[in-house]
Amino acid sequence: MDVYTWLTYRMSYLRKPVVVTWEQLRFPFGTQVSTPHGYRHLRAGFSEALRWMLAIYREAKVDEVANGIRRRRSPPHVGRHPRPALNQDSEPGRSALFSRACA
């Protein structure tokens, strides 16, 4: 799983700030980490990925803290758009999207 996917999925559902520790980040991002050197490597790699992610998702409210990262509720990076209803104003058995495409 990448940092962008993980954070964008969770950011809009937060009710209050949450600190995710490096130990907790080990499971989705570095399961082989078990030594102090491994944790430093995980933190360095995650920090770099986080900087790239923040360049794209600038509204994300994420801070690196001593024991992990702190996430705060943020607007979704991809907006929620209404979807056209199926079978609206169309012939029986055909969706509205199909009918418009064939018109």
PDB file of N, CA and C in Angstrom, residues 3-81:
ATOM      1  N   VAL A   3       1.575   5.477   0.575  1.00  0.00           N
ATOM      2  CA  VAL A   3       1.216   6.499   1.556  1.00  0.00           C
ATOM      3  C   VAL A   3       0.001   7.299   1.101  1.00  0.00           C
ATOM      4  N   TYR A   4      -0.039   7.666  -0.170  1.00  0.00           N
ATOM      5  CA  TYR A   4      -1.155   8.451  -0.688  1.00  0.00           C
ATOM      6  C   TYR A   4      -2.480   7.712  -0.507  1.00  0.00           C
ATOM      7  N   THR A   5      -2.532   6.476  -0.921  1.00  0.00           N
ATOM      8  CA  THR A   5      -3.763   5.689  -0.815  1.00  0.00           C
ATOM      9  C   THR A   5      -4.183   5.537   0.648  1.00  0.00           C
ATOM     10  N   TRP A   6      -3.249   5.208   1.485  1.00  0.00           N
ATOM     11  CA  TRP A   6      -3.538   4.998   2.893  1.00  0.00           C
ATOM     12  C   TRP A   6      -4.089   6.267   3.544  1.00  0.00           C
ATOM     13  N   LEU A   7      -3.426   7.406   3.310  1.00  0.00           N
ATOM     14  CA  LEU A   7      -3.872   8.644   3.942  1.00  0.00           C
ATOM     15  C   LEU A   7      -5.166   9.181   3.355  1.00  0.00           C
ATOM     16  N   THR A   8      -5.312   9.185   2.047  1.00  0.00           N
ATOM     17  CA  THR A   8      -6.526   9.744   1.463  1.00  0.00           C
ATOM     18  C   THR A   8      -7.754   8.934   1.862  1.00  0.00           C
ATOM     19  N   TYR A   9      -7.585   7.646   2.047  1.00  0.00           N
ATOM     20  CA  TYR A   9      -8.704   6.807   2.460  1.00  0.00           C
ATOM     21  C   TYR A   9      -9.162   7.183   3.872  1.00  0.00           C
ATOM     22  N   ARG A  10      -8.238   7.504   4.734  1.00  0.00           N
ATOM     23  CA  ARG A  10      -8.564   7.702   6.146  1.00  0.00           C
ATOM     24  C   ARG A  10      -8.786   9.146   6.576  1.00  0.00           C
ATOM     25  N   MET A  11      -8.259  10.112   5.849  1.00  0.00           N
ATOM     26  CA  MET A  11      -8.254  11.497   6.327  1.00  0.00           C
ATOM     27  C   MET A  11      -9.636  12.111   6.519  1.00  0.00           C
ATOM     28  N   SER A  12     -10.560  11.852   5.634  1.00  0.00           N
ATOM     29  CA  SER A  12     -11.858  12.518   5.732  1.00  0.00           C
ATOM     30  C   SER A  12     -12.767  11.906   6.802  1.00  0.00           C
ATOM     31  N   TYR A  13     -12.390  10.770   7.351  1.00  0.00           N
ATOM     32  CA  TYR A  13     -13.227  10.108   8.350  1.00  0.00           C
ATOM     33  C   TYR A  13     -12.797  10.387   9.784  1.00  0.00           C
ATOM     34  N   LEU A  14     -11.691  11.069   9.971  1.00  0.00           N
ATOM     35  CA  LEU A  14     -11.197  11.328  11.318  1.00  0.00           C
ATOM     36  C   LEU A  14     -12.120  12.275  12.068  1.00  0.00           C
ATOM     37  N   ARG A  15     -12.328  12.014  13.338  1.00  0.00           N
ATOM     38  CA  ARG A  15     -13.130  12.895  14.191  1.00  0.00           C
ATOM     39  C   ARG A  15     -12.226  13.815  15.006  1.00  0.00           C
ATOM     40  N   LYS A  16     -11.041  13.337  15.355  1.00  0.00           N
ATOM     41  CA  LYS A  16     -10.082  14.115  16.140  1.00  0.00           C
ATOM     42  C   LYS A  16      -8.678  13.730  15.683  1.00  0.00           C
ATOM     43  N   PRO A  17      -7.678  14.547  16.020  1.00  0.00           N
ATOM     44  CA  PRO A  17      -6.306  14.209  15.624  1.00  0.00           C
ATOM     45  C   PRO A  17      -5.888  12.846  16.174  1.00  0.00           C
ATOM     46  N   VAL A  18      -5.148  12.111  15.361  1.00  0.00           N
ATOM     47  CA  VAL A  18      -4.693  10.773  15.735  1.00  0.00           C
ATOM     48  C   VAL A  18      -3.208  10.669  15.428  1.00  0.00           C
ATOM     49  N   VAL A  19      -2.441  10.155  16.390  1.00  0.00           N
ATOM     50  CA  VAL A  19      -1.030   9.870  16.150  1.00  0.00           C
ATOM     51  C   VAL A  19      -0.904   8.387  15.834  1.00  0.00           C
ATOM     52  N   VAL A  20      -0.299   8.106  14.699  1.00  0.00           N
ATOM     53  CA  VAL A  20      -0.013   6.725  14.307  1.00  0.00           C
ATOM     54  C   VAL A  20       1.483   6.530  14.536  1.00  0.00           C
ATOM     55  N   THR A  21       1.831   5.609  15.413  1.00  0.00           N
ATOM     56  CA  THR A  21       3.234   5.429  15.786  1.00  0.00           C
ATOM     57  C   THR A  21       4.001   4.691  14.690  1.00  0.00           C
ATOM     58  N   TRP A  22       5.330   4.798  14.757  1.00  0.00           N
ATOM     59  CA  TRP A  22       6.157   4.075  13.796  1.00  0.00           C
ATOM     60  C   TRP A  22       5.929   2.570  13.938  1.00  0.00           C
ATOM     61  N   GLU A  23       5.681   2.121  15.147  1.00  0.00           N
ATOM     62  CA  GLU A  23       5.378   0.701  15.366  1.00  0.00           C
ATOM     63  C   GLU A  23       4.110   0.301  14.615  1.00  0.00           C
ATOM     64  N   GLN A  24       3.078   1.150  14.669  1.00  0.00           N
ATOM     65  CA  GLN A  24       1.837   0.851  13.951  1.00  0.00           C
ATOM     66  C   GLN A  24       2.032   0.946  12.439  1.00  0.00           C
ATOM     67  N   LEU A  25       2.878   1.854  11.992  1.00  0.00           N
ATOM     68  CA  LEU A  25       3.142   1.988  10.551  1.00  0.00           C
ATOM     69  C   LEU A  25       3.956   0.822  10.017  1.00  0.00           C
ATOM     70  N   ARG A  26       4.593   0.112  10.904  1.00  0.00           N
ATOM     71  CA  ARG A  26       5.392  -1.040  10.494  1.00  0.00           C
ATOM     72  C   ARG A  26       4.545  -2.079   9.758  1.00  0.00           C
ATOM     73  N   PHE A  27       3.326  -2.281  10.199  1.00  0.00           N
ATOM     74  CA  PHE A  27       2.505  -3.349   9.626  1.00  0.00           C
ATOM     75  C   PHE A  27       2.080  -3.079   8.180  1.00  0.00           C
ATOM     76  N   PRO A  28       1.531  -1.894   7.856  1.00  0.00           N
ATOM     77  CA  PRO A  28       1.166  -1.694   6.452  1.00  0.00           C
ATOM     78  C   PRO A  28       2.341  -1.325   5.543  1.00  0.00           C
ATOM     79  N   PHE A  29       3.462  -0.835   6.115  1.00  0.00           N
ATOM     80  CA  PHE A  29       4.530  -0.304   5.258  1.00  0.00           C
ATOM     81  C   PHE A  29       5.895  -0.931   5.443  1.00  0.00           C
ATOM     82  N   GLY A  30       6.126  -1.723   6.447  1.00  0.00           N
ATOM     83  CA  GLY A  30       7.464  -2.275   6.648  1.00  0.00           C
ATOM     84  C   GLY A  30       7.463  -3.465   7.573  1.00  0.00           C
ATOM     85  N   THR A  31       6.797  -4.520   7.198  1.00  0.00           N
ATOM     86  CA  THR A  31       6.629  -5.663   8.092  1.00  0.00           C
ATOM     87  C   THR A  31       7.941  -6.340   8.457  1.00  0.00           C
ATOM     88  N   GLN A  32       8.999  -6.123   7.696  1.00  0.00           N
ATOM     89  CA  GLN A  32      10.278  -6.756   7.986  1.00  0.00           C
ATOM     90  C   GLN A  32      11.088  -5.975   9.023  1.00  0.00           C
ATOM     91  N   VAL A  33      10.565  -4.841   9.467  1.00  0.00           N
ATOM     92  CA  VAL A  33      11.283  -3.980  10.404  1.00  0.00           C
ATOM     93  C   VAL A  33      11.252  -4.598  11.793  1.00  0.00           C
ATOM     94  N   SER A  34      12.420  -4.791  12.393  1.00  0.00           N
ATOM     95  CA  SER A  34      12.448  -5.298  13.764  1.00  0.00           C
ATOM     96  C   SER A  34      13.661  -4.783  14.531  1.00  0.00           C
ATOM     97  N   THR A  35      14.539  -4.058  13.871  1.00  0.00           N
ATOM     98  CA  THR A  35      15.738  -3.535  14.525  1.00  0.00           C
ATOM     99  C   THR A  35      15.692  -2.007  14.542  1.00  0.00           C
ATOM    100  N   PRO A  36      16.489  -1.377  15.397  1.00  0.00           N
ATOM    101  CA  PRO A  36      16.541   0.093  15.381  1.00  0.00           C
ATOM    102  C   PRO A  36      16.935   0.644  14.003  1.00  0.00           C
ATOM    103  N   HIS A  37      17.875  -0.018  13.337  1.00  0.00           N
ATOM    104  CA  HIS A  37      18.264   0.403  11.988  1.00  0.00           C
ATOM    105  C   HIS A  37      17.073   0.278  11.031  1.00  0.00           C
ATOM    106  N   GLY A  38      16.300  -0.774  11.170  1.00  0.00           N
ATOM    107  CA  GLY A  38      15.126  -0.974  10.326  1.00  0.00           C
ATOM    108  C   GLY A  38      14.084   0.114  10.521  1.00  0.00           C
ATOM    109  N   TYR A  39      13.887   0.531  11.780  1.00  0.00           N
ATOM    110  CA  TYR A  39      12.933   1.613  12.057  1.00  0.00           C
ATOM    111  C   TYR A  39      13.411   2.936  11.469  1.00  0.00           C
ATOM    112  N   ARG A  40      14.728   3.211  11.548  1.00  0.00           N
ATOM    113  CA  ARG A  40      15.257   4.431  10.938  1.00  0.00           C
ATOM    114  C   ARG A  40      15.038   4.416   9.432  1.00  0.00           C
ATOM    115  N   HIS A  41      15.240   3.255   8.827  1.00  0.00           N
ATOM    116  CA  HIS A  41      15.029   3.110   7.387  1.00  0.00           C
ATOM    117  C   HIS A  41      13.548   3.304   7.037  1.00  0.00           C
ATOM    118  N   LEU A  42      12.650   2.721   7.822  1.00  0.00           N
ATOM    119  CA  LEU A  42      11.212   2.889   7.614  1.00  0.00           C
ATOM    120  C   LEU A  42      10.834   4.366   7.734  1.00  0.00           C
ATOM    121  N   ARG A  43      11.326   5.028   8.769  1.00  0.00           N
ATOM    122  CA  ARG A  43      10.992   6.430   8.986  1.00  0.00           C
ATOM    123  C   ARG A  43      11.512   7.308   7.849  1.00  0.00           C
ATOM    124  N   ALA A  44      12.725   7.079   7.409  1.00  0.00           N
ATOM    125  CA  ALA A  44      13.296   7.877   6.311  1.00  0.00           C
ATOM    126  C   ALA A  44      12.503   7.675   5.027  1.00  0.00           C
ATOM    127  N   GLY A  45      12.192   6.433   4.698  1.00  0.00           N
ATOM    128  CA  GLY A  45      11.420   6.148   3.485  1.00  0.00           C
ATOM    129  C   GLY A  45      10.010   6.696   3.553  1.00  0.00           C
ATOM    130  N   PHE A  46       9.372   6.547   4.711  1.00  0.00           N
ATOM    131  CA  PHE A  46       8.017   7.047   4.875  1.00  0.00           C
ATOM    132  C   PHE A  46       8.000   8.572   4.805  1.00  0.00           C
ATOM    133  N   SER A  47       8.989   9.214   5.440  1.00  0.00           N
ATOM    134  CA  SER A  47       9.062  10.682   5.424  1.00  0.00           C
ATOM    135  C   SER A  47       9.221  11.208   4.006  1.00  0.00           C
ATOM    136  N   GLU A  48      10.042  10.557   3.214  1.00  0.00           N
ATOM    137  CA  GLU A  48      10.213  10.977   1.821  1.00  0.00           C
ATOM    138  C   GLU A  48       8.916  10.796   1.040  1.00  0.00           C
ATOM    139  N   ALA A  49       8.261   9.657   1.214  1.00  0.00           N
ATOM    140  CA  ALA A  49       6.986   9.407   0.527  1.00  0.00           C
ATOM    141  C   ALA A  49       5.929  10.414   0.979  1.00  0.00           C
ATOM    142  N   LEU A  50       5.950  10.779   2.252  1.00  0.00           N
ATOM    143  CA  LEU A  50       5.002  11.752   2.784  1.00  0.00           C
ATOM    144  C   LEU A  50       5.225  13.128   2.146  1.00  0.00           C
ATOM    145  N   ARG A  51       6.469  13.527   1.966  1.00  0.00           N
ATOM    146  CA  ARG A  51       6.758  14.814   1.310  1.00  0.00           C
ATOM    147  C   ARG A  51       6.218  14.828  -0.121  1.00  0.00           C
ATOM    148  N   TRP A  52       6.395  13.725  -0.848  1.00  0.00           N
ATOM    149  CA  TRP A  52       5.861  13.628  -2.218  1.00  0.00           C
ATOM    150  C   TRP A  52       4.337  13.695  -2.196  1.00  0.00           C
ATOM    151  N   MET A  53       3.733  12.988  -1.253  1.00  0.00           N
ATOM    152  CA  MET A  53       2.280  12.962  -1.162  1.00  0.00           C
ATOM    153  C   MET A  53       1.727  14.351  -0.844  1.00  0.00           C
ATOM    154  N   LEU A  54       2.389  15.092   0.053  1.00  0.00           N
ATOM    155  CA  LEU A  54       1.931  16.425   0.420  1.00  0.00           C
ATOM    156  C   LEU A  54       2.094  17.427  -0.719  1.00  0.00           C
ATOM    157  N   ALA A  55       3.004  17.170  -1.646  1.00  0.00           N
ATOM    158  CA  ALA A  55       3.139  18.026  -2.826  1.00  0.00           C
ATOM    159  C   ALA A  55       1.914  17.888  -3.728  1.00  0.00           C
ATOM    160  N   ILE A  56       1.259  16.742  -3.677  1.00  0.00           N
ATOM    161  CA  ILE A  56       0.073  16.481  -4.494  1.00  0.00           C
ATOM    162  C   ILE A  56      -1.199  16.817  -3.724  1.00  0.00           C
ATOM    163  N   TYR A  57      -1.283  16.384  -2.492  1.00  0.00           N
ATOM    164  CA  TYR A  57      -2.471  16.548  -1.645  1.00  0.00           C
ATOM    165  C   TYR A  57      -2.161  17.619  -0.602  1.00  0.00           C
ATOM    166  N   ARG A  58      -2.163  18.864  -1.029  1.00  0.00           N
ATOM    167  CA  ARG A  58      -1.734  19.969  -0.182  1.00  0.00           C
ATOM    168  C   ARG A  58      -2.679  20.250   0.977  1.00  0.00           C
ATOM    169  N   GLU A  59      -3.928  19.843   0.861  1.00  0.00           N
ATOM    170  CA  GLU A  59      -4.900  20.083   1.931  1.00  0.00           C
ATOM    171  C   GLU A  59      -4.762  19.090   3.076  1.00  0.00           C
ATOM    172  N   ALA A  60      -3.944  18.059   2.891  1.00  0.00           N
ATOM    173  CA  ALA A  60      -3.777  17.046   3.934  1.00  0.00           C
ATOM    174  C   ALA A  60      -3.126  17.661   5.169  1.00  0.00           C
ATOM    175  N   LYS A  61      -3.715  17.420   6.292  1.00  0.00           N
ATOM    176  CA  LYS A  61      -3.192  17.940   7.556  1.00  0.00           C
ATOM    177  C   LYS A  61      -2.476  16.801   8.274  1.00  0.00           C
ATOM    178  N   VAL A  62      -1.195  16.665   7.940  1.00  0.00           N
ATOM    179  CA  VAL A  62      -0.373  15.588   8.472  1.00  0.00           C
ATOM    180  C   VAL A  62       0.926  16.204   8.975  1.00  0.00           C
ATOM    181  N   ASP A  63       1.327  15.835  10.185  1.00  0.00           N
ATOM    182  CA  ASP A  63       2.583  16.300  10.763  1.00  0.00           C
ATOM    183  C   ASP A  63       3.396  15.095  11.199  1.00  0.00           C
ATOM    184  N   GLU A  64       4.694  15.202  11.017  1.00  0.00           N
ATOM    185  CA  GLU A  64       5.569  14.176  11.551  1.00  0.00           C
ATOM    186  C   GLU A  64       5.899  14.569  12.989  1.00  0.00           C
ATOM    187  N   VAL A  65       5.700  13.655  13.919  1.00  0.00           N
ATOM    188  CA  VAL A  65       6.014  13.886  15.327  1.00  0.00           C
ATOM    189  C   VAL A  65       7.062  12.863  15.750  1.00  0.00           C
ATOM    190  N   ALA A  66       7.582  13.002  16.955  1.00  0.00           N
ATOM    191  CA  ALA A  66       8.696  12.161  17.404  1.00  0.00           C
ATOM    192  C   ALA A  66       8.410  10.666  17.295  1.00  0.00           C
ATOM    193  N   ASN A  67       7.206  10.251  17.653  1.00  0.00           N
ATOM    194  CA  ASN A  67       6.926   8.810  17.680  1.00  0.00           C
ATOM    195  C   ASN A  67       6.098   8.314  16.496  1.00  0.00           C
ATOM    196  N   GLY A  68       5.875   9.156  15.467  1.00  0.00           N
ATOM    197  CA  GLY A  68       5.113   8.718  14.296  1.00  0.00           C
ATOM    198  C   GLY A  68       4.607   9.900  13.497  1.00  0.00           C
ATOM    199  N   ILE A  69       3.375   9.805  13.030  1.00  0.00           N
ATOM    200  CA  ILE A  69       2.763  10.919  12.315  1.00  0.00           C
ATOM    201  C   ILE A  69       1.423  11.241  12.953  1.00  0.00           C
ATOM    202  N   ARG A  70       1.076  12.522  12.902  1.00  0.00           N
ATOM    203  CA  ARG A  70      -0.212  12.966  13.428  1.00  0.00           C
ATOM    204  C   ARG A  70      -1.088  13.332  12.240  1.00  0.00           C
ATOM    205  N   ARG A  71      -2.262  12.719  12.194  1.00  0.00           N
ATOM    206  CA  ARG A  71      -3.238  13.010  11.139  1.00  0.00           C
ATOM    207  C   ARG A  71      -4.384  13.794  11.740  1.00  0.00           C
ATOM    208  N   ARG A  72      -4.852  14.795  10.989  1.00  0.00           N
ATOM    209  CA  ARG A  72      -6.027  15.562  11.385  1.00  0.00           C
ATOM    210  C   ARG A  72      -7.015  15.535  10.231  1.00  0.00           C
ATOM    211  N   ARG A  73      -8.269  15.680  10.557  1.00  0.00           N
ATOM    212  CA  ARG A  73      -9.321  15.652   9.534  1.00  0.00           C
ATOM    213  C   ARG A  73      -8.982  16.638   8.421  1.00  0.00           C
ATOM    214  N   SER A  74      -9.088  16.164   7.190  1.00  0.00           N
ATOM    215  CA  SER A  74      -8.772  16.965   6.010  1.00  0.00           C
ATOM    216  C   SER A  74      -9.842  16.749   4.960  1.00  0.00           C
ATOM    217  N   PRO A  75     -10.020  17.724   4.078  1.00  0.00           N
ATOM    218  CA  PRO A  75     -10.984  17.514   2.995  1.00  0.00           C
ATOM    219  C   PRO A  75     -10.486  16.404   2.074  1.00  0.00           C
ATOM    220  N   PRO A  76     -11.398  15.654   1.468  1.00  0.00           N
ATOM    221  CA  PRO A  76     -10.959  14.599   0.547  1.00  0.00           C
ATOM    222  C   PRO A  76     -10.193  15.194  -0.622  1.00  0.00           C
ATOM    223  N   HIS A  77      -9.208  14.490  -1.087  1.00  0.00           N
ATOM    224  CA  HIS A  77      -8.415  14.972  -2.214  1.00  0.00           C
ATOM    225  C   HIS A  77      -9.202  14.882  -3.514  1.00  0.00           C
ATOM    226  N   VAL A  78      -9.995  13.866  -3.646  1.00  0.00           N
ATOM    227  CA  VAL A  78     -10.843  13.693  -4.826  1.00  0.00           C
ATOM    228  C   VAL A  78     -12.276  13.958  -4.377  1.00  0.00           C
ATOM    229  N   GLY A  79     -12.925  14.929  -5.005  1.00  0.00           N
ATOM    230  CA  GLY A  79     -14.273  15.301  -4.605  1.00  0.00           C
ATOM    231  C   GLY A  79     -15.289  14.212  -4.889  1.00  0.00           C
ATOM    232  N   ARG A  80     -16.377  14.301  -4.192  1.00  0.00           N
ATOM    233  CA  ARG A  80     -17.485  13.368  -4.415  1.00  0.00           C
ATOM    234  C   ARG A  80     -18.448  14.014  -5.396  1.00  0.00           C
ATOM    235  N   HIS A  81     -18.622  13.415  -6.537  1.00  0.00           N
ATOM    236  CA  HIS A  81     -19.486  13.960  -7.573  1.00  0.00           C
ATOM    237  C   HIS A  81     -20.762  13.128  -7.661  1.00  0.00           C
TER     238      HIS A  81
END
